[in-house]
């Protein structure tokens, strides 16, 4: 069997360029198209790409996915900005293209995937929990997609365990002092030069805290997850959300 033909959308960006590098070292995957913001997606069709890796911006990712689904190209995207409504829209497009797979992965780092799993496991045992995500200052969105997903998973685990709201008697004198609330979980976003992508989940109970922390110091940390997703998505029609189902398949 020949190498899988892969196109990268957003190829000149931070993640796109790292993906291009990683693909050049994978013998079973072949980079056939590098699509930048000035290029037409038809480059993917002309180069007969089987899979598109998409790292662009929340305001363009949906158009890119729709084009790929309509043209029979599988998609692996790490772009942020996915809501339940957006995921439903993608499911709707896929209903008309039953052989196509789309993987939406908020964080490709294996350590980040485990951080979310461990946080979900711990959630039922602690009254308090807060998320602090820390990123480079060029990041266009806040909070991060990873923090959103972590908060949603913790909130669901708390609800399953019958836990009530997080105890918090604070009256904020300044708006934002207690962060944003995602499904009732406080999320704080820090942007600072020198950072890449980092997150702490801090749990609290009487007399103890538990901190689960993950650090991506280099974008190379995302590449094993990106390449794994490319290899798996071709045999996984429909929508896959997160790396967990791809790791476990
Ligand atoms: N899931 C994960 O593990 C990770 C996800 N991310 C997410 O991935 C996304 C990209 O991040 P990052 O690479 O740092 O961002 P960058 O801004 O470095 O890269 C985005 C690239 O997309 C290009 N682009 C914009 N619009 C289009 C378009 N319509 N067609 C093709 N290319 C386009 C931009 O070009 P131009 O500059 O010319 O506009 C730019 O080169 C973000 O949402 C980020 O949060 C980041 C890291 C890990
Ligand atoms: O923009 C980034 O850099 C990152 N974005 C993703 C997110 O928003 O969670 C993944 C990782 O945190 C890096």
GROMACS .gro file of N, CA, C and O in nm, residues 90-216:
model
  508
   90UNK      N    1  -2.114   1.995   1.177
   90UNK     CA    2  -2.021   1.903   1.108
   90UNK      C    3  -2.088   1.766   1.092
   90UNK      O    4  -2.081   1.704   0.985
   91UNK      N    5  -2.156   1.720   1.196
   91UNK     CA    6  -2.227   1.591   1.186
   91UNK      C    7  -2.328   1.595   1.070
   91UNK      O    8  -2.343   1.498   0.997
   92UNK      N    9  -2.395   1.708   1.055
   92UNK     CA   10  -2.493   1.724   0.946
   92UNK      C   11  -2.426   1.711   0.810
   92UNK      O   12  -2.476   1.641   0.721
   93UNK      N   13  -2.311   1.776   0.791
   93UNK     CA   14  -2.239   1.763   0.663
   93UNK      C   15  -2.197   1.619   0.640
   93UNK      O   16  -2.207   1.567   0.529
   94UNK      N   17  -2.149   1.553   0.747
   94UNK     CA   18  -2.099   1.415   0.732
   94UNK      C   19  -2.211   1.317   0.699
   94UNK      O   20  -2.186   1.213   0.638
   95UNK      N   21  -2.333   1.352   0.734
   95UNK     CA   22  -2.446   1.263   0.703
   95UNK      C   23  -2.461   1.246   0.553
   95UNK      O   24  -2.512   1.144   0.505
   96UNK      N   25  -2.414   1.346   0.477
   96UNK     CA   26  -2.425   1.337   0.330
   96UNK      C   27  -2.298   1.277   0.269
   96UNK      O   28  -2.289   1.263   0.147
   97UNK      N   29  -2.198   1.246   0.350
   97UNK     CA   30  -2.071   1.190   0.300
   97UNK      C   31  -2.028   1.079   0.396
   97UNK      O   32  -1.934   1.094   0.473
   98UNK      N   33  -2.100   0.966   0.395
   98UNK     CA   34  -2.081   0.866   0.500
   98UNK      C   35  -1.944   0.800   0.506
   98UNK      O   36  -1.910   0.739   0.607
   99UNK      N   37  -1.861   0.815   0.402
   99UNK     CA   38  -1.729   0.750   0.409
   99UNK      C   39  -1.621   0.844   0.463
   99UNK      O   40  -1.506   0.803   0.486
  100UNK      N   41  -1.657   0.970   0.486
  100UNK     CA   42  -1.555   1.068   0.526
  100UNK      C   43  -1.544   1.075   0.679
  100UNK      O   44  -1.643   1.069   0.750
  101UNK      N   45  -1.420   1.089   0.727
  101UNK     CA   46  -1.395   1.104   0.871
  101UNK      C   47  -1.345   1.245   0.902
  101UNK      O   48  -1.265   1.300   0.827
  102UNK      N   49  -1.396   1.302   1.010
  102UNK     CA   50  -1.345   1.431   1.060
  102UNK      C   51  -1.308   1.413   1.206
  102UNK      O   52  -1.391   1.367   1.286
  103UNK      N   53  -1.184   1.448   1.241
  103UNK     CA   54  -1.141   1.442   1.382
  103UNK      C   55  -1.116   1.585   1.430
  103UNK      O   56  -1.036   1.657   1.371
  104UNK      N   57  -1.189   1.624   1.533
  104UNK     CA   58  -1.172   1.757   1.595
  104UNK      C   59  -1.102   1.733   1.729
  104UNK      O   60  -1.158   1.670   1.819
  105UNK      N   61  -0.976   1.779   1.738
  105UNK     CA   62  -0.894   1.743   1.855
  105UNK      C   63  -0.844   1.871   1.924
  105UNK      O   64  -0.753   1.937   1.874
  106UNK      N   65  -0.903   1.907   2.038
  106UNK     CA   66  -0.864   2.032   2.104
  106UNK      C   67  -0.719   2.033   2.152
  106UNK      O   68  -0.660   2.138   2.164
  107UNK      N   69  -0.662   1.917   2.182
  107UNK     CA   70  -0.521   1.915   2.222
  107UNK      C   71  -0.460   1.781   2.181
  107UNK      O   72  -0.507   1.675   2.220
  108UNK      N   73  -0.354   1.787   2.099
  108UNK     CA   74  -0.291   1.666   2.047
  108UNK      C   75  -0.181   1.612   2.138
  108UNK      O   76  -0.127   1.505   2.110
  109UNK      N   77  -0.145   1.685   2.243
  109UNK     CA   78  -0.035   1.638   2.329
  109UNK      C   79  -0.085   1.523   2.417
  109UNK      O   80  -0.187   1.535   2.484
  110UNK      N   81  -0.010   1.415   2.417
  110UNK     CA   82  -0.053   1.297   2.494
  110UNK      C   83  -0.066   1.331   2.643
  110UNK      O   84  -0.159   1.287   2.710
  111UNK      N   85   0.026   1.413   2.694
  111UNK     CA   86   0.021   1.452   2.835
  111UNK      C   87  -0.103   1.533   2.867
  111UNK      O   88  -0.161   1.520   2.976
  112UNK      N   89  -0.146   1.615   2.772
  112UNK     CA   90  -0.267   1.696   2.795
  112UNK      C   91  -0.392   1.608   2.796
  112UNK      O   92  -0.486   1.630   2.873
  113UNK      N   93  -0.391   1.506   2.711
  113UNK     CA   94  -0.503   1.411   2.708
  113UNK      C   95  -0.513   1.340   2.843
  113UNK      O   96  -0.621   1.327   2.900
  114UNK      N   97  -0.396   1.300   2.895
  114UNK     CA   98  -0.396   1.232   3.026
  114UNK      C   99  -0.435   1.328   3.138
  114UNK      O  100  -0.507   1.291   3.230
  115UNK      N  101  -0.388   1.453   3.129
  115UNK     CA  102  -0.426   1.554   3.230
  115UNK      C  103  -0.579   1.564   3.237
  115UNK      O  104  -0.638   1.569   3.346
  116UNK      N  105  -0.644   1.567   3.119
  116UNK     CA  106  -0.791   1.579   3.119
  116UNK      C  107  -0.856   1.454   3.177
  116UNK      O  108  -0.952   1.462   3.253
  117UNK      N  109  -0.800   1.337   3.142
  117UNK     CA  110  -0.855   1.212   3.198
  117UNK      C  111  -0.843   1.210   3.349
  117UNK      O  112  -0.935   1.174   3.421
  118UNK      N  113  -0.722   1.246   3.399
  118UNK     CA  114  -0.698   1.242   3.544
  118UNK      C  115  -0.788   1.344   3.615
  118UNK      O  116  -0.839   1.318   3.724
  119UNK      N  117  -0.806   1.461   3.552
  119UNK     CA  118  -0.892   1.564   3.613
  119UNK      C  119  -1.036   1.513   3.621
  119UNK      O  120  -1.105   1.534   3.721
  120UNK      N  121  -1.079   1.446   3.517
  120UNK     CA  122  -1.216   1.391   3.515
  120UNK      C  123  -1.232   1.287   3.627
  120UNK      O  124  -1.332   1.282   3.697
  121UNK      N  125  -1.126   1.204   3.646
  121UNK     CA  126  -1.130   1.102   3.751
  121UNK      C  127  -1.136   1.164   3.890
  121UNK      O  128  -1.206   1.117   3.979
  122UNK      N  129  -1.058   1.274   3.909
  122UNK     CA  130  -1.048   1.336   4.042
  122UNK      C  131  -1.172   1.417   4.077
  122UNK      O  132  -1.201   1.439   4.195
  123UNK      N  133  -1.246   1.461   3.974
  123UNK     CA  134  -1.351   1.563   3.993
  123UNK      C  135  -1.452   1.526   4.102
  123UNK      O  136  -1.493   1.611   4.179
  124UNK      N  137  -1.490   1.401   4.110
  124UNK     CA  138  -1.597   1.361   4.202
  124UNK      C  139  -1.555   1.367   4.349
  124UNK      O  140  -1.638   1.366   4.438
  125UNK      N  141  -1.422   1.373   4.373
  125UNK     CA  142  -1.372   1.363   4.511
  125UNK      C  143  -1.343   1.499   4.576
  125UNK      O  144  -1.305   1.504   4.692
  126UNK      N  145  -1.354   1.608   4.501
  126UNK     CA  146  -1.314   1.740   4.555
  126UNK      C  147  -1.428   1.841   4.542
  126UNK      O  148  -1.490   1.852   4.436
  127UNK      N  149  -1.447   1.918   4.650
  127UNK     CA  150  -1.550   2.023   4.650
  127UNK      C  151  -1.516   2.136   4.554
  127UNK      O  152  -1.602   2.190   4.487
  128UNK      N  153  -1.387   2.174   4.554
  128UNK     CA  154  -1.344   2.292   4.477
  128UNK      C  155  -1.259   2.251   4.359
  128UNK      O  156  -1.182   2.153   4.368
  129UNK      N  157  -1.271   2.327   4.251
  129UNK     CA  158  -1.181   2.307   4.138
  129UNK      C  159  -1.173   2.436   4.056
  129UNK      O  160  -1.273   2.505   4.039
  130UNK      N  161  -1.052   2.469   4.011
  130UNK     CA  162  -1.032   2.585   3.923
  130UNK      C  163  -0.929   2.546   3.818
  130UNK      O  164  -0.840   2.464   3.844
  131UNK      N  165  -0.942   2.606   3.700
  131UNK     CA  166  -0.847   2.578   3.590
  131UNK      C  167  -0.770   2.705   3.559
  131UNK      O  168  -0.829   2.813   3.546
  132UNK      N  169  -0.638   2.691   3.546
  132UNK     CA  170  -0.554   2.803   3.503
  132UNK      C  171  -0.484   2.759   3.375
  132UNK      O  172  -0.408   2.662   3.376
  133UNK      N  173  -0.515   2.827   3.264
  133UNK     CA  174  -0.444   2.793   3.139
  133UNK      C  175  -0.350   2.908   3.104
  133UNK      O  176  -0.384   3.025   3.125
  134UNK      N  177  -0.231   2.874   3.054
  134UNK     CA  178  -0.125   2.973   3.029
  134UNK      C  179  -0.070   2.951   2.889
  134UNK      O  180  -0.031   2.838   2.855
  135UNK      N  181  -0.071   3.054   2.807
  135UNK     CA  182  -0.027   3.040   2.667
  135UNK      C  183   0.058   3.159   2.624
  135UNK      O  184   0.058   3.265   2.687
  136UNK      N  185   0.120   3.142   2.506
  136UNK     CA  186   0.197   3.248   2.439
  136UNK      C  187   0.102   3.363   2.402
  136UNK      O  188  -0.017   3.341   2.377
  137UNK      N  189   0.155   3.486   2.395
  137UNK     CA  190   0.066   3.601   2.373
  137UNK      C  191   0.012   3.617   2.231
  137UNK      O  192  -0.073   3.700   2.207
  138UNK      N  193   0.058   3.533   2.136
  138UNK     CA  194   0.002   3.541   1.999
  138UNK      C  195  -0.126   3.460   1.987
  138UNK      O  196  -0.193   3.464   1.884
  139UNK      N  197  -0.162   3.386   2.089
  139UNK     CA  198  -0.283   3.303   2.081
  139UNK      C  199  -0.404   3.393   2.061
  139UNK      O  200  -0.423   3.489   2.135
  140UNK      N  201  -0.490   3.357   1.963
  140UNK     CA  202  -0.598   3.449   1.928
  140UNK      C  203  -0.721   3.434   2.016
  140UNK      O  204  -0.807   3.522   2.017
  141UNK      N  205  -0.733   3.323   2.089
  141UNK     CA  206  -0.858   3.304   2.163
  141UNK      C  207  -0.833   3.277   2.311
  141UNK      O  208  -0.727   3.232   2.351
  142UNK      N  209  -0.932   3.305   2.393
  142UNK     CA  210  -0.930   3.273   2.536
  142UNK      C  211  -1.074   3.249   2.581
  142UNK      O  212  -1.164   3.321   2.536
  143UNK      N  213  -1.097   3.151   2.666
  143UNK     CA  214  -0.999   3.057   2.715
  143UNK      C  215  -0.960   2.957   2.607
  143UNK      O  216  -1.023   2.951   2.501
  144UNK      N  217  -0.859   2.877   2.635
  144UNK     CA  218  -0.812   2.779   2.537
  144UNK      C  219  -0.918   2.670   2.516
  144UNK      O  220  -1.003   2.646   2.603
  145UNK      N  221  -0.909   2.605   2.400
  145UNK     CA  222  -0.999   2.492   2.373
  145UNK      C  223  -0.980   2.381   2.475
  145UNK      O  224  -1.076   2.314   2.516
  146UNK      N  225  -0.856   2.362   2.517
  146UNK     CA  226  -0.826   2.258   2.617
  146UNK      C  227  -0.895   2.289   2.750
  146UNK      O  228  -0.954   2.200   2.813
  147UNK      N  229  -0.888   2.416   2.791
  147UNK     CA  230  -0.951   2.454   2.918
  147UNK      C  231  -1.103   2.436   2.911
  147UNK      O  232  -1.166   2.389   3.006
  148UNK      N  233  -1.159   2.472   2.797
  148UNK     CA  234  -1.304   2.454   2.779
  148UNK      C  235  -1.342   2.307   2.795
  148UNK      O  236  -1.435   2.273   2.868
  149UNK      N  237  -1.270   2.220   2.723
  149UNK     CA  238  -1.303   2.077   2.726
  149UNK      C  239  -1.280   2.021   2.867
  149UNK      O  240  -1.363   1.941   2.917
  150UNK      N  241  -1.172   2.063   2.931
  150UNK     CA  242  -1.145   2.015   3.068
  150UNK      C  243  -1.260   2.055   3.160
  150UNK      O  244  -1.309   1.973   3.240
  151UNK      N  245  -1.303   2.181   3.150
  151UNK     CA  246  -1.411   2.229   3.236
  151UNK      C  247  -1.540   2.150   3.210
  151UNK      O  248  -1.610   2.111   3.305
  152UNK      N  249  -1.569   2.126   3.082
  152UNK     CA  250  -1.693   2.053   3.049
  152UNK      C  251  -1.688   1.911   3.107
  152UNK      O  252  -1.786   1.862   3.161
  153UNK      N  253  -1.570   1.848   3.095
  153UNK     CA  254  -1.559   1.710   3.145
  153UNK      C  255  -1.566   1.706   3.297
  153UNK      O  256  -1.626   1.616   3.356
  154UNK      N  257  -1.504   1.802   3.364
  154UNK     CA  258  -1.511   1.807   3.510
  154UNK      C  259  -1.655   1.833   3.555
  154UNK      O  260  -1.707   1.768   3.647
  155UNK      N  261  -1.721   1.926   3.487
  155UNK     CA  262  -1.859   1.960   3.526
  155UNK      C  263  -1.950   1.838   3.508
  155UNK      O  264  -2.036   1.810   3.594
  156UNK      N  265  -1.931   1.763   3.400
  156UNK     CA  266  -2.014   1.644   3.378
  156UNK      C  267  -1.987   1.539   3.486
  156UNK      O  268  -2.081   1.476   3.538
  157UNK      N  269  -1.859   1.522   3.523
  157UNK     CA  270  -1.825   1.423   3.627
  157UNK      C  271  -1.882   1.465   3.762
  157UNK      O  272  -1.931   1.381   3.839
  158UNK      N  273  -1.879   1.596   3.791
  158UNK     CA  274  -1.938   1.646   3.916
  158UNK      C  275  -2.088   1.622   3.918
  158UNK      O  276  -2.145   1.580   4.018
  159UNK      N  277  -2.152   1.649   3.805
  159UNK     CA  278  -2.298   1.630   3.798
  159UNK      C  279  -2.333   1.482   3.818
  159UNK      O  280  -2.426   1.448   3.893
  160UNK      N  281  -2.255   1.392   3.754
  160UNK     CA  282  -2.279   1.247   3.769
  160UNK      C  283  -2.266   1.204   3.915
  160UNK      O  284  -2.336   1.113   3.961
  161UNK      N  285  -2.172   1.270   3.987
  161UNK     CA  286  -2.149   1.234   4.128
  161UNK      C  287  -2.245   1.307   4.222
  161UNK      O  288  -2.236   1.289   4.343
  162UNK      N  289  -2.331   1.391   4.167
  162UNK     CA  290  -2.429   1.461   4.249
  162UNK      C  291  -2.370   1.576   4.331
  162UNK      O  292  -2.429   1.619   4.430
  163UNK      N  293  -2.253   1.627   4.287
  163UNK     CA  294  -2.193   1.741   4.359
  163UNK      C  295  -2.267   1.869   4.323
  163UNK      O  296  -2.306   1.888   4.208
  164UNK      N  297  -2.278   1.958   4.419
  164UNK     CA  298  -2.344   2.086   4.394
  164UNK      C  299  -2.243   2.188   4.342
  164UNK      O  300  -2.132   2.152   4.304
  165UNK      N  301  -2.282   2.317   4.343
  165UNK     CA  302  -2.191   2.421   4.296
  165UNK      C  303  -2.065   2.428   4.381
  165UNK      O  304  -2.065   2.388   4.498
  166UNK      N  305  -1.958   2.479   4.322
  166UNK     CA  306  -1.831   2.496   4.393
  166UNK      C  307  -1.849   2.602   4.503
  166UNK      O  308  -1.906   2.708   4.477
  167UNK      N  309  -1.803   2.575   4.627
  167UNK     CA  310  -1.819   2.676   4.732
  167UNK      C  311  -1.736   2.801   4.700
  167UNK      O  312  -1.619   2.790   4.664
  168UNK      N  313  -1.798   2.916   4.707
  168UNK     CA  314  -1.729   3.041   4.674
  168UNK      C  315  -1.811   3.158   4.729
  168UNK      O  316  -1.912   3.194   4.671
  169UNK      N  317  -1.764   3.212   4.841
  169UNK     CA  318  -1.839   3.320   4.907
  169UNK      C  319  -1.788   3.458   4.865
  169UNK      O  320  -1.827   3.560   4.919
  170UNK      N  321  -1.695   3.460   4.763
  170UNK     CA  322  -1.630   3.586   4.727
  170UNK      C  323  -1.726   3.683   4.660
  170UNK      O  324  -1.799   3.644   4.568
  171UNK      N  325  -1.721   3.809   4.700
  171UNK     CA  326  -1.789   3.915   4.626
  171UNK      C  327  -1.679   3.986   4.547
  171UNK      O  328  -1.595   4.054   4.606
  172UNK      N  329  -1.676   3.969   4.411
  172UNK     CA  330  -1.568   4.027   4.332
  172UNK      C  331  -1.583   4.178   4.326
  172UNK      O  332  -1.684   4.229   4.277
  173UNK      N  333  -1.479   4.251   4.368
  173UNK     CA  334  -1.483   4.397   4.362
  173UNK      C  335  -1.450   4.444   4.221
  173UNK      O  336  -1.485   4.553   4.181
  174UNK      N  337  -1.379   4.358   4.145
  174UNK     CA  338  -1.338   4.393   4.009
  174UNK      C  339  -1.386   4.281   3.917
  174UNK      O  340  -1.359   4.163   3.943
  175UNK      N  341  -1.455   4.320   3.808
  175UNK     CA  342  -1.507   4.218   3.716
  175UNK      C  343  -1.393   4.135   3.660
  175UNK      O  344  -1.289   4.189   3.622
  176UNK      N  345  -1.409   4.005   3.659
  176UNK     CA  346  -1.307   3.916   3.603
  176UNK      C  347  -1.211   3.861   3.707
  176UNK      O  348  -1.132   3.772   3.677
  177UNK      N  349  -1.218   3.916   3.828
  177UNK     CA  350  -1.122   3.872   3.930
  177UNK      C  351  -1.132   3.722   3.957
  177UNK      O  352  -1.032   3.657   3.989
  178UNK      N  353  -1.251   3.666   3.940
  178UNK     CA  354  -1.267   3.522   3.965
  178UNK      C  355  -1.267   3.442   3.835
  178UNK      O  356  -1.307   3.326   3.830
  179UNK      N  357  -1.220   3.503   3.727
  179UNK     CA  358  -1.207   3.430   3.600
  179UNK      C  359  -1.340   3.417   3.528
  179UNK      O  360  -1.440   3.478   3.566
  180UNK      N  361  -1.338   3.335   3.422
  180UNK     CA  362  -1.462   3.307   3.349
  180UNK      C  363  -1.523   3.180   3.406
  180UNK      O  364  -1.453   3.101   3.471
  181UNK      N  365  -1.653   3.161   3.382
  181UNK     CA  366  -1.717   3.038   3.430
  181UNK      C  367  -1.759   2.953   3.311
  181UNK      O  368  -1.831   3.000   3.223
  182UNK      N  369  -1.709   2.830   3.306
  182UNK     CA  370  -1.753   2.737   3.200
  182UNK      C  371  -1.822   2.621   3.269
  182UNK      O  372  -1.759   2.547   3.346
  183UNK      N  373  -1.949   2.606   3.244
  183UNK     CA  374  -2.031   2.505   3.312
  183UNK      C  375  -2.011   2.510   3.464
  183UNK      O  376  -2.005   2.406   3.531
  184UNK      N  377  -1.992   2.631   3.517
  184UNK     CA  378  -1.979   2.648   3.662
  184UNK      C  379  -1.837   2.630   3.713
  184UNK      O  380  -1.812   2.639   3.834
  185UNK      N  381  -1.741   2.601   3.624
  185UNK     CA  382  -1.602   2.583   3.667
  185UNK      C  383  -1.523   2.711   3.636
  185UNK      O  384  -1.518   2.753   3.519
  186UNK      N  385  -1.458   2.774   3.735
  186UNK     CA  386  -1.379   2.895   3.707
  186UNK      C  387  -1.257   2.863   3.621
  186UNK      O  388  -1.184   2.767   3.648
  187UNK      N  389  -1.237   2.945   3.516
  187UNK     CA  390  -1.123   2.927   3.426
  187UNK      C  391  -1.049   3.060   3.416
  187UNK      O  392  -1.110   3.164   3.389
  188UNK      N  393  -0.917   3.057   3.436
  188UNK     CA  394  -0.834   3.177   3.433
  188UNK      C  395  -0.734   3.164   3.316
  188UNK      O  396  -0.669   3.060   3.303
  189UNK      N  397  -0.723   3.267   3.235
  189UNK     CA  398  -0.633   3.263   3.118
  189UNK      C  399  -0.518   3.361   3.136
  189UNK      O  400  -0.540   3.480   3.158
  190UNK      N  401  -0.398   3.308   3.125
  190UNK     CA  402  -0.276   3.391   3.135
  190UNK      C  403  -0.208   3.390   2.999
  190UNK      O  404  -0.199   3.286   2.934
  191UNK      N  405  -0.161   3.507   2.954
  191UNK     CA  406  -0.085   3.517   2.829
  191UNK      C  407   0.048   3.583   2.860
  191UNK      O  408   0.049   3.696   2.911
  192UNK      N  409   0.159   3.516   2.831
  192UNK     CA  410   0.291   3.574   2.863
  192UNK      C  411   0.396   3.524   2.766
  192UNK      O  412   0.396   3.405   2.730
  193UNK      N  413   0.482   3.615   2.724
  193UNK     CA  414   0.593   3.576   2.638
  193UNK      C  415   0.678   3.471   2.710
  193UNK      O  416   0.692   3.476   2.832
  194UNK      N  417   0.726   3.373   2.635
  194UNK     CA  418   0.805   3.266   2.696
  194UNK      C  419   0.725   3.140   2.715
  194UNK      O  420   0.781   3.031   2.718
  195UNK      N  421   0.590   3.155   2.723
  195UNK     CA  422   0.506   3.035   2.739
  195UNK      C  423   0.475   2.975   2.603
  195UNK      O  424   0.477   3.043   2.501
  196UNK      N  425   0.444   2.845   2.601
  196UNK     CA  426   0.391   2.780   2.480
  196UNK      C  427   0.246   2.742   2.512
  196UNK      O  428   0.153   2.816   2.477
  197UNK      N  429   0.224   2.630   2.582
  197UNK     CA  430   0.086   2.589   2.617
  197UNK      C  431   0.093   2.509   2.747
  197UNK      O  432   0.159   2.405   2.753
  198UNK      N  433   0.025   2.559   2.850
  198UNK     CA  434   0.036   2.501   2.984
  198UNK      C  435  -0.101   2.507   3.052
  198UNK      O  436  -0.178   2.599   3.026
  199UNK      N  437  -0.127   2.412   3.139
  199UNK     CA  438  -0.254   2.417   3.214
  199UNK      C  439  -0.239   2.350   3.349
  199UNK      O  440  -0.175   2.245   3.361
  200UNK      N  441  -0.300   2.412   3.449
  200UNK     CA  442  -0.310   2.351   3.582
  200UNK      C  443  -0.456   2.335   3.617
  200UNK      O  444  -0.537   2.426   3.595
  201UNK      N  445  -0.489   2.220   3.674
  201UNK     CA  446  -0.622   2.199   3.730
  201UNK      C  447  -0.601   2.181   3.879
  201UNK      O  448  -0.529   2.090   3.922
  202UNK      N  449  -0.660   2.272   3.957
  202UNK     CA  450  -0.635   2.273   4.102
  202UNK      C  451  -0.763   2.229   4.174
  202UNK      O  452  -0.867   2.295   4.161
  203UNK      N  453  -0.754   2.118   4.243
  203UNK     CA  454  -0.868   2.066   4.320
  203UNK      C  455  -0.846   2.096   4.467
  203UNK      O  456  -0.732   2.093   4.516
  204UNK      N  457  -0.955   2.119   4.541
  204UNK     CA  458  -0.943   2.144   4.684
  204UNK      C  459  -1.050   2.072   4.764
  204UNK      O  460  -1.166   2.060   4.720
  205UNK      N  461  -1.010   2.020   4.880
  205UNK     CA  462  -1.104   1.961   4.977
  205UNK      C  463  -1.051   1.998   5.115
  205UNK      O  464  -0.943   2.058   5.125
  206UNK      N  465  -1.122   1.960   5.220
  206UNK     CA  466  -1.080   2.001   5.355
  206UNK      C  467  -0.935   1.960   5.382
  206UNK      O  468  -0.902   1.842   5.379
  207UNK      N  469  -0.849   2.058   5.402
  207UNK     CA  470  -0.711   2.032   5.443
  207UNK      C  471  -0.617   1.983   5.335
  207UNK      O  472  -0.502   1.948   5.364
  208UNK      N  473  -0.661   1.979   5.208
  208UNK     CA  474  -0.568   1.932   5.102
  208UNK      C  475  -0.603   1.990   4.966
  208UNK      O  476  -0.717   2.029   4.940
  209UNK      N  477  -0.502   1.996   4.881
  209UNK     CA  478  -0.526   2.029   4.740
  209UNK      C  479  -0.454   1.925   4.654
  209UNK      O  480  -0.359   1.860   4.698
  210UNK      N  481  -0.501   1.914   4.533
  210UNK     CA  482  -0.435   1.830   4.432
  210UNK      C  483  -0.421   1.915   4.307
  210UNK      O  484  -0.519   1.972   4.259
  211UNK      N  485  -0.298   1.925   4.256
  211UNK     CA  486  -0.276   2.002   4.133
  211UNK      C  487  -0.231   1.909   4.022
  211UNK      O  488  -0.134   1.834   4.040
  212UNK      N  489  -0.302   1.912   3.910
  212UNK     CA  490  -0.263   1.833   3.793
  212UNK      C  491  -0.216   1.934   3.688
  212UNK      O  492  -0.292   2.024   3.650
  213UNK      N  493  -0.091   1.922   3.646
  213UNK     CA  494  -0.034   2.021   3.555
  213UNK      C  495   0.024   1.955   3.431
  213UNK      O  496   0.087   1.849   3.440
  214UNK      N  497   0.001   2.018   3.318
  214UNK     CA  498   0.065   1.974   3.194
  214UNK      C  499   0.135   2.092   3.128
  214UNK      O  500   0.083   2.204   3.128
  215UNK      N  501   0.253   2.068   3.072
  215UNK     CA  502   0.329   2.172   3.001
  215UNK      C  503   0.369   2.122   2.864
  215UNK      O  504   0.433   2.018   2.852
  216UNK      N  505   0.334   2.198   2.760
  216UNK     CA  506   0.395   2.180   2.629
  216UNK      C  507   0.499   2.289   2.617
  216UNK      O  508   0.466   2.408   2.610
   0.00000   0.00000   0.00000
